[in-house]
């Protein structure tokens, strides 16, 4: 099957029961170079989140989550412990699973852009790994074969102002959708 044919077959059916401040989904995706599609988006706790699929080859796909904090806010690294450092911060996480039977199989670890850096806070036992202010994209690789897969995404993040003050963390927010290729 050609890349263009595969791209025209992708569509998204949302079956999430969650209500978000803003939510969007494409029910019928049209081919467009470079074959990247917005699957879901929402804004919560001063961060806009976009979930995208990018068809790379006839059998390879990338799923990504881009977290864009409001101006003046930053996010914490994926490398931070689940409950932060001495309770401060939460990691930015993008966990993807697929219900069986699945036509999509995720592999490898999450990659992140941009790279995080450490901030020293003398009140904490070790440095805080944070991303620079601005968008952060986490990506997972996958292989697919034609058919439908029920995808479950769990997101965790916490935004903080560079001059102090943080939002309530979003922890293990679940999004579900069917990806048909």
Tab-separated table of N, CA and C in Angstrom, residues 6-179:
chain	number	residue	atom	x	y	z
A	6	UNK	N	-2.200	5.016	2.508
A	6	UNK	CA	-2.231	4.793	3.954
A	6	UNK	C	-2.691	6.058	4.658
A	7	UNK	N	-2.165	7.194	4.228
A	7	UNK	CA	-2.508	8.460	4.878
A	7	UNK	C	-3.996	8.770	4.741
A	8	UNK	N	-4.575	8.428	3.603
A	8	UNK	CA	-5.996	8.730	3.424
A	8	UNK	C	-6.881	7.830	4.269
A	9	UNK	N	-6.352	6.704	4.732
A	9	UNK	CA	-7.146	5.777	5.536
A	9	UNK	C	-7.148	6.105	7.023
A	10	UNK	N	-6.270	7.007	7.447
A	10	UNK	CA	-6.205	7.319	8.881
A	10	UNK	C	-7.397	8.175	9.274
A	11	UNK	N	-8.035	7.804	10.325
A	11	UNK	CA	-9.033	8.691	10.919
A	11	UNK	C	-9.108	8.419	12.412
A	12	UNK	N	-9.675	9.340	13.091
A	12	UNK	CA	-9.707	9.288	14.546
A	12	UNK	C	-11.133	9.319	15.045
A	13	UNK	N	-11.442	8.409	15.963
A	13	UNK	CA	-12.745	8.413	16.622
A	13	UNK	C	-12.480	8.572	18.106
A	14	UNK	N	-12.920	9.661	18.654
A	14	UNK	CA	-12.680	9.913	20.082
A	14	UNK	C	-13.701	9.138	20.899
A	15	UNK	N	-13.233	8.474	21.932
A	15	UNK	CA	-14.147	7.819	22.865
A	15	UNK	C	-13.707	8.094	24.292
A	16	UNK	N	-13.178	9.312	24.484
A	16	UNK	CA	-12.782	9.757	25.814
A	16	UNK	C	-14.003	10.372	26.489
A	17	UNK	N	-14.209	10.039	27.736
A	17	UNK	CA	-15.320	10.598	28.479
A	17	UNK	C	-14.941	11.896	29.164
A	18	UNK	N	-13.676	12.324	29.027
A	18	UNK	CA	-13.208	13.517	29.728
A	18	UNK	C	-13.694	14.781	29.044
A	19	UNK	N	-13.852	15.827	29.829
A	19	UNK	CA	-14.200	17.138	29.319
A	19	UNK	C	-13.010	18.044	29.531
A	20	UNK	N	-12.620	18.768	28.518
A	20	UNK	CA	-11.469	19.633	28.575
A	20	UNK	C	-11.894	21.058	28.300
A	21	UNK	N	-11.031	21.989	28.645
A	21	UNK	CA	-11.290	23.392	28.351
A	21	UNK	C	-11.444	23.574	26.843
A	22	UNK	N	-10.565	22.963	26.079
A	22	UNK	CA	-10.629	22.977	24.630
A	22	UNK	C	-10.287	21.581	24.148
A	23	UNK	N	-11.030	21.049	23.201
A	23	UNK	CA	-10.729	19.730	22.686
A	23	UNK	C	-11.041	19.726	21.199
A	24	UNK	N	-10.170	19.096	20.421
A	24	UNK	CA	-10.398	18.984	18.988
A	24	UNK	C	-9.922	17.620	18.526
A	25	UNK	N	-10.530	17.110	17.481
A	25	UNK	CA	-10.099	15.855	16.888
A	25	UNK	C	-10.507	15.850	15.426
A	26	UNK	N	-9.672	15.239	14.600
A	26	UNK	CA	-10.002	15.096	13.190
A	26	UNK	C	-10.710	13.766	13.017
A	27	UNK	N	-11.893	13.764	12.414
A	27	UNK	CA	-12.596	12.514	12.197
A	27	UNK	C	-12.219	11.904	10.858
A	28	UNK	N	-11.715	12.704	9.954
A	28	UNK	CA	-11.274	12.208	8.661
A	28	UNK	C	-10.020	12.970	8.263
A	29	UNK	N	-8.905	12.255	8.197
A	29	UNK	CA	-7.638	12.917	7.899
A	29	UNK	C	-7.341	12.850	6.411
A	30	UNK	N	-6.898	13.941	5.857
A	30	UNK	CA	-6.555	14.030	4.449
A	30	UNK	C	-5.035	14.017	4.306
A	31	UNK	N	-4.502	13.409	3.263
A	31	UNK	CA	-3.052	13.371	3.100
A	31	UNK	C	-2.494	14.760	2.859
A	32	UNK	N	-1.374	15.036	3.493
A	32	UNK	CA	-0.666	16.292	3.309
A	32	UNK	C	0.771	16.090	3.765
A	33	UNK	N	1.714	16.528	2.964
A	33	UNK	CA	3.116	16.383	3.336
A	33	UNK	C	3.367	17.161	4.603
A	34	UNK	N	4.148	16.704	5.533
A	34	UNK	CA	4.838	15.405	5.566
A	34	UNK	C	4.050	14.313	6.265
A	35	UNK	N	2.767	14.217	6.064
A	35	UNK	CA	1.913	13.179	6.618
A	35	UNK	C	1.860	13.229	8.145
A	36	UNK	N	1.701	14.414	8.686
A	36	UNK	CA	1.557	14.617	10.121
A	36	UNK	C	0.134	15.098	10.393
A	37	UNK	N	-0.512	14.499	11.411
A	37	UNK	CA	-1.903	14.794	11.695
A	37	UNK	C	-2.120	15.126	13.162
A	38	UNK	N	-2.918	16.141	13.431
A	38	UNK	CA	-3.320	16.477	14.787
A	38	UNK	C	-4.423	15.514	15.200
A	39	UNK	N	-4.216	14.785	16.293
A	39	UNK	CA	-5.197	13.817	16.766
A	39	UNK	C	-6.077	14.378	17.870
A	40	UNK	N	-5.465	15.070	18.830
A	40	UNK	CA	-6.209	15.661	19.952
A	40	UNK	C	-5.464	16.885	20.421
A	41	UNK	N	-6.206	17.839	20.991
A	41	UNK	CA	-5.552	18.951	21.685
A	41	UNK	C	-6.468	19.460	22.785
A	42	UNK	N	-5.869	20.031	23.798
A	42	UNK	CA	-6.612	20.620	24.905
A	42	UNK	C	-5.676	21.567	25.639
A	43	UNK	N	-6.252	22.421	26.462
A	43	UNK	CA	-5.480	23.329	27.308
A	43	UNK	C	-5.937	23.109	28.744
A	44	UNK	N	-4.961	22.892	29.622
A	44	UNK	CA	-5.268	22.692	31.044
A	44	UNK	C	-4.091	23.183	31.881
A	45	UNK	N	-4.370	23.930	32.922
A	45	UNK	CA	-3.370	24.431	33.875
A	45	UNK	C	-2.214	25.162	33.182
A	46	UNK	N	-2.578	26.096	32.325
A	46	UNK	CA	-1.629	26.979	31.633
A	46	UNK	C	-0.721	26.273	30.632
A	47	UNK	N	-1.146	25.110	30.138
A	47	UNK	CA	-0.360	24.383	29.138
A	47	UNK	C	-1.293	23.890	28.038
A	48	UNK	N	-0.933	24.190	26.779
A	48	UNK	CA	-1.651	23.646	25.629
A	48	UNK	C	-0.947	22.348	25.246
A	49	UNK	N	-1.722	21.272	25.037
A	49	UNK	CA	-1.164	19.974	24.679
A	49	UNK	C	-1.742	19.545	23.332
A	50	UNK	N	-0.858	19.099	22.434
A	50	UNK	CA	-1.278	18.596	21.124
A	50	UNK	C	-0.684	17.201	20.932
A	51	UNK	N	-1.551	16.251	20.577
A	51	UNK	CA	-1.121	14.885	20.271
A	51	UNK	C	-1.180	14.740	18.755
A	52	UNK	N	-0.065	14.289	18.165
A	52	UNK	CA	0.029	14.161	16.709
A	52	UNK	C	0.530	12.784	16.306
A	53	UNK	N	0.160	12.383	15.091
A	53	UNK	CA	0.684	11.167	14.463
A	53	UNK	C	1.408	11.586	13.196
A	54	UNK	N	2.559	10.987	12.977
A	54	UNK	CA	3.323	11.249	11.757
A	54	UNK	C	3.649	9.908	11.114
A	55	UNK	N	3.145	9.704	9.903
A	55	UNK	CA	3.453	8.485	9.167
A	55	UNK	C	4.817	8.687	8.523
A	56	UNK	N	5.748	7.798	8.858
A	56	UNK	CA	7.126	7.928	8.393
A	56	UNK	C	7.370	7.038	7.180
A	57	UNK	N	6.940	5.785	7.256
A	57	UNK	CA	7.050	4.848	6.131
A	57	UNK	C	5.736	4.088	6.034
A	58	UNK	N	5.697	3.068	5.185
A	58	UNK	CA	4.478	2.271	5.032
A	58	UNK	C	4.153	1.448	6.265
A	59	UNK	N	5.091	1.375	7.229
A	59	UNK	CA	4.816	0.602	8.446
A	59	UNK	C	5.276	1.308	9.725
A	60	UNK	N	5.865	2.492	9.610
A	60	UNK	CA	6.384	3.184	10.789
A	60	UNK	C	5.630	4.485	11.035
A	61	UNK	N	5.354	4.744	12.316
A	61	UNK	CA	4.609	5.932	12.724
A	61	UNK	C	5.266	6.514	13.974
A	62	UNK	N	5.209	7.819	14.133
A	62	UNK	CA	5.637	8.485	15.355
A	62	UNK	C	4.395	9.102	15.992
A	63	UNK	N	4.220	8.896	17.295
A	63	UNK	CA	3.194	9.605	18.052
A	63	UNK	C	3.923	10.601	18.936
A	64	UNK	N	3.438	11.838	18.963
A	64	UNK	CA	4.120	12.860	19.766
A	64	UNK	C	3.107	13.694	20.540
A	65	UNK	N	3.599	14.229	21.647
A	65	UNK	CA	2.824	15.169	22.461
A	65	UNK	C	3.663	16.432	22.582
A	66	UNK	N	3.096	17.560	22.170
A	66	UNK	CA	3.776	18.841	22.330
A	66	UNK	C	3.066	19.613	23.428
A	67	UNK	N	3.829	19.978	24.453
A	67	UNK	CA	3.334	20.725	25.609
A	67	UNK	C	3.823	22.158	25.460
A	68	UNK	N	2.915	23.119	25.357
A	68	UNK	CA	3.300	24.521	25.208
A	68	UNK	C	2.769	25.308	26.401
A	69	UNK	N	3.661	25.624	27.359
A	69	UNK	CA	3.214	26.400	28.520
A	69	UNK	C	2.977	27.853	28.144
A	70	UNK	N	2.143	28.531	28.924
A	70	UNK	CA	1.926	29.957	28.719
A	70	UNK	C	3.245	30.697	28.837
A	71	UNK	N	3.354	31.888	28.242
A	71	UNK	CA	4.595	32.669	28.345
A	71	UNK	C	4.996	32.883	29.811
A	72	UNK	N	6.296	32.741	30.070
A	72	UNK	CA	6.817	32.918	31.418
A	72	UNK	C	6.807	31.648	32.247
A	73	UNK	N	6.275	30.548	31.704
A	73	UNK	CA	6.219	29.269	32.411
A	73	UNK	C	7.176	28.273	31.767
A	74	UNK	N	7.627	27.309	32.562
A	74	UNK	CA	8.449	26.212	32.052
A	74	UNK	C	7.870	24.886	32.550
A	75	UNK	N	8.369	23.787	32.004
A	75	UNK	CA	7.974	22.439	32.403
A	75	UNK	C	9.187	21.702	32.951
A	76	UNK	N	8.941	20.634	33.691
A	76	UNK	CA	10.008	19.824	34.261
A	76	UNK	C	10.367	18.667	33.335
A	77	UNK	N	11.597	18.196	33.442
A	77	UNK	CA	12.134	17.142	32.586
A	77	UNK	C	11.447	15.798	32.801
A	78	UNK	N	11.495	14.966	31.784
A	78	UNK	CA	11.022	13.585	31.888
A	78	UNK	C	11.888	12.797	32.866
A	79	UNK	N	13.086	13.274	33.131
A	79	UNK	CA	14.046	12.570	33.982
A	79	UNK	C	13.828	12.822	35.480
A	80	UNK	N	12.853	13.634	35.818
A	80	UNK	CA	12.565	13.937	37.220
A	80	UNK	C	11.799	12.767	37.851
A	81	UNK	N	12.019	12.501	39.158
A	81	UNK	CA	11.235	11.450	39.836
A	81	UNK	C	9.730	11.756	39.785
A	82	UNK	N	8.914	10.720	39.872
A	82	UNK	CA	7.455	10.849	39.753
A	82	UNK	C	6.853	11.867	40.716
A	83	UNK	N	7.351	11.973	41.921
A	83	UNK	CA	6.820	12.926	42.904
A	83	UNK	C	7.722	14.142	43.070
A	84	UNK	N	8.578	14.400	42.073
A	84	UNK	CA	9.432	15.576	42.110
A	84	UNK	C	10.666	15.373	42.969
A	85	UNK	N	11.358	16.439	43.209
A	85	UNK	CA	12.548	16.427	44.058
A	85	UNK	C	12.177	17.119	45.356
A	86	UNK	N	12.206	16.343	46.430
A	86	UNK	CA	11.755	16.840	47.740
A	86	UNK	C	10.340	17.417	47.629
A	87	UNK	N	9.521	16.832	46.760
A	87	UNK	CA	8.141	17.261	46.572
A	87	UNK	C	7.960	18.383	45.569
A	88	UNK	N	9.047	18.967	45.071
A	88	UNK	CA	8.960	20.092	44.122
A	88	UNK	C	8.936	19.569	42.686
A	89	UNK	N	7.967	20.055	41.891
A	89	UNK	CA	7.879	19.718	40.480
A	89	UNK	C	7.274	18.348	40.216
A	90	UNK	N	6.962	18.098	38.959
A	90	UNK	CA	6.495	16.801	38.473
A	90	UNK	C	7.106	16.600	37.091
A	91	UNK	N	7.420	15.350	36.732
A	91	UNK	CA	7.993	15.113	35.405
A	91	UNK	C	6.968	15.352	34.302
A	92	UNK	N	7.440	15.706	33.140
A	92	UNK	CA	6.592	15.771	31.955
A	92	UNK	C	6.637	14.375	31.355
A	93	UNK	N	5.460	13.731	31.226
A	93	UNK	CA	5.421	12.345	30.764
A	93	UNK	C	4.395	12.166	29.655
A	94	UNK	N	4.719	11.248	28.746
A	94	UNK	CA	3.863	10.879	27.625
A	94	UNK	C	3.942	9.362	27.497
A	95	UNK	N	2.999	8.669	28.125
A	95	UNK	CA	2.965	7.212	28.096
A	95	UNK	C	1.897	6.766	27.116
A	96	UNK	N	2.261	5.840	26.231
A	96	UNK	CA	1.345	5.351	25.202
A	96	UNK	C	1.207	3.844	25.349
A	97	UNK	N	-0.039	3.368	25.387
A	97	UNK	CA	-0.293	1.926	25.357
A	97	UNK	C	-1.390	1.661	24.335
A	98	UNK	N	-1.463	0.413	23.903
A	98	UNK	CA	-2.433	0.025	22.879
A	98	UNK	C	-3.162	-1.217	23.370
A	99	UNK	N	-4.507	-1.180	23.326
A	99	UNK	CA	-5.296	-2.340	23.737
A	99	UNK	C	-5.212	-3.432	22.685
A	100	UNK	N	-5.301	-4.680	23.129
A	100	UNK	CA	-5.269	-5.822	22.210
A	100	UNK	C	-6.680	-6.094	21.701
A	101	UNK	N	-6.878	-6.579	20.498
A	101	UNK	CA	-5.860	-6.821	19.493
A	101	UNK	C	-5.397	-5.494	18.891
A	102	UNK	N	-4.130	-5.385	18.631
A	102	UNK	CA	-3.568	-4.113	18.196
A	102	UNK	C	-2.898	-4.228	16.831
A	103	UNK	N	-3.076	-3.198	16.052
A	103	UNK	CA	-2.391	-3.067	14.764
A	103	UNK	C	-1.219	-2.094	14.891
A	104	UNK	N	-1.035	-1.586	16.106
A	104	UNK	CA	0.013	-0.605	16.391
A	104	UNK	C	0.831	-1.119	17.561
A	105	UNK	N	2.154	-1.102	17.414
A	105	UNK	CA	3.044	-1.523	18.492
A	105	UNK	C	4.076	-0.427	18.704
A	106	UNK	N	4.109	0.105	19.931
A	106	UNK	CA	5.072	1.149	20.266
A	106	UNK	C	6.374	0.487	20.715
A	107	UNK	N	7.504	1.118	20.406
A	107	UNK	CA	8.795	0.581	20.833
A	107	UNK	C	9.754	1.728	21.151
A	108	UNK	N	10.808	1.390	21.869
A	108	UNK	CA	11.800	2.399	22.236
A	108	UNK	C	11.300	3.310	23.343
A	109	UNK	N	12.188	4.141	23.802
A	109	UNK	CA	11.825	5.070	24.877
A	109	UNK	C	11.409	6.423	24.291
A	110	UNK	N	10.855	7.247	25.133
A	110	UNK	CA	10.414	8.583	24.735
A	110	UNK	C	11.642	9.453	24.468
A	111	UNK	N	11.602	10.197	23.370
A	111	UNK	CA	12.640	11.194	23.100
A	111	UNK	C	12.049	12.567	23.378
A	112	UNK	N	12.906	13.504	23.759
A	112	UNK	CA	12.414	14.842	24.087
A	112	UNK	C	13.206	15.920	23.362
A	113	UNK	N	12.496	16.993	23.044
A	113	UNK	CA	13.082	18.191	22.430
A	113	UNK	C	12.410	19.394	23.037
A	114	UNK	N	13.087	20.394	23.507
A	114	UNK	CA	14.546	20.519	23.582
A	114	UNK	C	15.099	19.719	24.756
A	115	UNK	N	16.385	19.759	24.924
A	115	UNK	CA	17.037	19.069	26.036
A	115	UNK	C	16.844	19.878	27.323
A	116	UNK	N	16.657	19.192	28.462
A	116	UNK	CA	16.509	19.903	29.733
A	116	UNK	C	17.862	20.370	30.285
A	117	UNK	N	17.801	21.236	31.276
A	117	UNK	CA	19.006	21.670	31.983
A	117	UNK	C	18.682	21.713	33.470
A	118	UNK	N	19.708	21.774	34.313
A	118	UNK	CA	19.510	21.753	35.769
A	118	UNK	C	19.503	23.154	36.352
A	119	UNK	N	18.610	23.363	37.327
A	119	UNK	CA	18.520	24.608	38.075
A	119	UNK	C	18.813	24.269	39.536
A	120	UNK	N	19.674	25.049	40.142
A	120	UNK	CA	20.026	24.830	41.545
A	120	UNK	C	19.084	25.634	42.445
A	121	UNK	N	18.470	24.934	43.391
A	121	UNK	CA	17.652	25.563	44.420
A	121	UNK	C	18.229	25.066	45.742
A	122	UNK	N	18.793	25.968	46.513
A	122	UNK	CA	19.491	25.579	47.743
A	122	UNK	C	18.583	24.918	48.774
A	123	UNK	N	17.267	25.098	48.640
A	123	UNK	CA	16.345	24.476	49.592
A	123	UNK	C	16.076	23.005	49.253
A	124	UNK	N	16.565	22.528	48.098
A	124	UNK	CA	16.326	21.149	47.666
A	124	UNK	C	17.603	20.314	47.743
A	125	UNK	N	17.432	18.995	47.859
A	125	UNK	CA	18.568	18.088	48.025
A	125	UNK	C	19.391	17.906	46.756
A	126	UNK	N	18.826	18.240	45.596
A	126	UNK	CA	19.572	18.120	44.334
A	126	UNK	C	18.962	19.056	43.299
A	127	UNK	N	19.649	19.260	42.179
A	127	UNK	CA	19.160	20.195	41.155
A	127	UNK	C	17.828	19.753	40.532
A	128	UNK	N	17.049	20.738	40.079
A	128	UNK	CA	15.789	20.493	39.374
A	128	UNK	C	16.059	20.457	37.868
A	129	UNK	N	15.738	19.345	37.192
A	129	UNK	CA	15.879	19.309	35.740
A	129	UNK	C	14.649	19.921	35.071
A	130	UNK	N	14.842	21.030	34.342
A	130	UNK	CA	13.717	21.699	33.686
A	130	UNK	C	14.012	21.896	32.204
A	131	UNK	N	12.954	22.124	31.444
A	131	UNK	CA	13.091	22.481	30.031
A	131	UNK	C	13.120	23.998	29.926
A	132	UNK	N	13.765	24.524	28.893
A	132	UNK	CA	13.683	25.968	28.669
A	132	UNK	C	12.226	26.379	28.456
A	133	UNK	N	11.895	27.630	28.758
A	133	UNK	CA	10.542	28.131	28.514
A	133	UNK	C	10.208	27.932	27.037
A	134	UNK	N	8.983	27.535	26.761
A	134	UNK	CA	8.549	27.293	25.387
A	134	UNK	C	8.088	25.861	25.205
A	135	UNK	N	7.748	25.490	23.961
A	135	UNK	CA	7.207	24.158	23.686
A	135	UNK	C	8.207	23.038	23.985
A	136	UNK	N	7.666	21.910	24.446
A	136	UNK	CA	8.434	20.683	24.676
A	136	UNK	C	7.702	19.573	23.939
A	137	UNK	N	8.430	18.805	23.114
A	137	UNK	CA	7.825	17.712	22.369
A	137	UNK	C	8.425	16.382	22.814
A	138	UNK	N	7.542	15.455	23.206
A	138	UNK	CA	7.931	14.094	23.554
A	138	UNK	C	7.404	13.178	22.460
A	139	UNK	N	8.247	12.242	21.982
A	139	UNK	CA	7.895	11.406	20.836
A	139	UNK	C	8.147	9.936	21.123
A	140	UNK	N	7.238	9.078	20.638
A	140	UNK	CA	7.380	7.618	20.691
A	140	UNK	C	7.307	7.074	19.279
A	141	UNK	N	8.125	6.060	18.989
A	141	UNK	CA	8.107	5.380	17.694
A	141	UNK	C	7.185	4.175	17.770
A	142	UNK	N	6.605	3.839	16.616
A	142	UNK	CA	5.752	2.665	16.555
A	142	UNK	C	5.758	2.046	15.172
A	143	UNK	N	5.325	0.797	15.103
A	143	UNK	CA	5.118	0.074	13.842
A	143	UNK	C	3.624	-0.198	13.743
A	144	UNK	N	3.086	-0.153	12.525
A	144	UNK	CA	1.665	-0.417	12.355
A	144	UNK	C	1.425	-1.330	11.163
A	145	UNK	N	0.285	-1.986	11.190
A	145	UNK	CA	-0.228	-2.710	10.039
A	145	UNK	C	-1.665	-2.222	9.858
A	146	UNK	N	-2.227	-2.334	8.654
A	146	UNK	CA	-3.562	-1.797	8.408
A	146	UNK	C	-4.602	-2.342	9.394
A	147	UNK	N	-5.469	-1.445	9.842
A	147	UNK	CA	-6.524	-1.814	10.775
A	147	UNK	C	-6.664	-0.780	11.871
A	148	UNK	N	-7.508	-1.078	12.854
A	148	UNK	CA	-7.791	-0.147	13.943
A	148	UNK	C	-7.062	-0.566	15.216
A	149	UNK	N	-6.607	0.436	15.965
A	149	UNK	CA	-5.991	0.210	17.273
A	149	UNK	C	-6.579	1.191	18.264
A	150	UNK	N	-6.954	0.683	19.436
A	150	UNK	CA	-7.421	1.544	20.519
A	150	UNK	C	-6.213	1.998	21.317
A	151	UNK	N	-5.960	3.298	21.273
A	151	UNK	CA	-4.767	3.875	21.881
A	151	UNK	C	-5.149	4.570	23.183
A	152	UNK	N	-4.321	4.367	24.207
A	152	UNK	CA	-4.506	5.029	25.497
A	152	UNK	C	-3.237	5.828	25.779
A	153	UNK	N	-3.419	7.114	26.027
A	153	UNK	CA	-2.303	8.007	26.334
A	153	UNK	C	-2.486	8.507	27.770
A	154	UNK	N	-1.409	8.499	28.545
A	154	UNK	CA	-1.400	9.101	29.885
A	154	UNK	C	-0.387	10.237	29.882
A	155	UNK	N	-0.830	11.409	30.342
A	155	UNK	CA	0.019	12.601	30.350
A	155	UNK	C	0.188	13.096	31.784
A	156	UNK	N	1.396	13.519	32.098
A	156	UNK	CA	1.697	14.161	33.376
A	156	UNK	C	2.548	15.380	33.065
A	157	UNK	N	2.266	16.504	33.733
A	157	UNK	CA	3.099	17.700	33.590
A	157	UNK	C	2.754	18.692	34.686
A	158	UNK	N	3.637	19.649	34.878
A	158	UNK	CA	3.414	20.725	35.840
A	158	UNK	C	4.139	21.954	35.313
A	159	UNK	N	3.439	23.066	35.235
A	159	UNK	CA	4.071	24.296	34.751
A	159	UNK	C	4.339	25.231	35.929
A	160	UNK	N	5.487	25.892	35.845
A	160	UNK	CA	5.870	26.846	36.891
A	160	UNK	C	6.423	28.107	36.246
A	161	UNK	N	6.207	29.217	36.909
A	161	UNK	CA	6.774	30.490	36.448
A	161	UNK	C	8.256	30.504	36.792
A	162	UNK	N	9.028	31.115	35.951
A	162	UNK	CA	10.465	31.183	36.204
A	162	UNK	C	10.764	32.049	37.420
A	163	UNK	N	9.842	32.948	37.786
A	163	UNK	CA	10.058	33.800	38.963
A	163	UNK	C	9.299	33.274	40.190
A	164	UNK	N	8.815	32.026	40.126
A	164	UNK	CA	8.119	31.407	41.256
A	164	UNK	C	6.639	31.245	41.001
A	165	UNK	N	6.035	30.293	41.684
A	165	UNK	CA	4.612	30.018	41.538
A	165	UNK	C	4.350	28.968	40.482
A	166	UNK	N	3.621	27.917	40.856
A	166	UNK	CA	3.345	26.801	39.959
A	166	UNK	C	1.844	26.531	39.874
A	167	UNK	N	1.450	25.864	38.803
A	167	UNK	CA	0.065	25.411	38.672
A	167	UNK	C	-0.066	24.057	39.373
A	168	UNK	N	-1.277	23.629	39.587
A	168	UNK	CA	-1.526	22.290	40.131
A	168	UNK	C	-1.070	21.296	39.069
A	169	UNK	N	-0.338	20.240	39.462
A	169	UNK	CA	0.117	19.272	38.453
A	169	UNK	C	-1.046	18.515	37.811
A	170	UNK	N	-0.873	18.186	36.552
A	170	UNK	CA	-1.786	17.291	35.847
A	170	UNK	C	-1.090	15.938	35.892
A	171	UNK	N	-1.711	14.953	36.534
A	171	UNK	CA	-1.063	13.660	36.712
A	171	UNK	C	-1.896	12.528	36.124
A	172	UNK	N	-1.261	11.766	35.237
A	172	UNK	CA	-1.885	10.606	34.590
A	172	UNK	C	-3.217	10.925	33.924
A	173	UNK	N	-3.283	12.072	33.246
A	173	UNK	CA	-4.494	12.426	32.489
A	173	UNK	C	-4.623	11.420	31.350
A	174	UNK	N	-5.772	10.753	31.272
A	174	UNK	CA	-5.977	9.716	30.279
A	174	UNK	C	-6.750	10.250	29.080
A	175	UNK	N	-6.235	9.957	27.906
A	175	UNK	CA	-6.909	10.227	26.632
A	175	UNK	C	-7.009	8.898	25.899
A	176	UNK	N	-8.177	8.635	25.326
A	176	UNK	CA	-8.376	7.398	24.561
A	176	UNK	C	-8.885	7.760	23.170
A	177	UNK	N	-8.398	7.028	22.187
A	177	UNK	CA	-8.897	7.205	20.835
A	177	UNK	C	-8.602	5.958	20.021
A	178	UNK	N	-9.335	5.827	18.934
A	178	UNK	CA	-9.103	4.722	18.004
A	178	UNK	C	-8.371	5.297	16.792
A	179	UNK	N	-7.245	4.695	16.489
A	179	UNK	CA	-6.457	5.092	15.328
A	179	UNK	C	-6.611	4.008	14.277
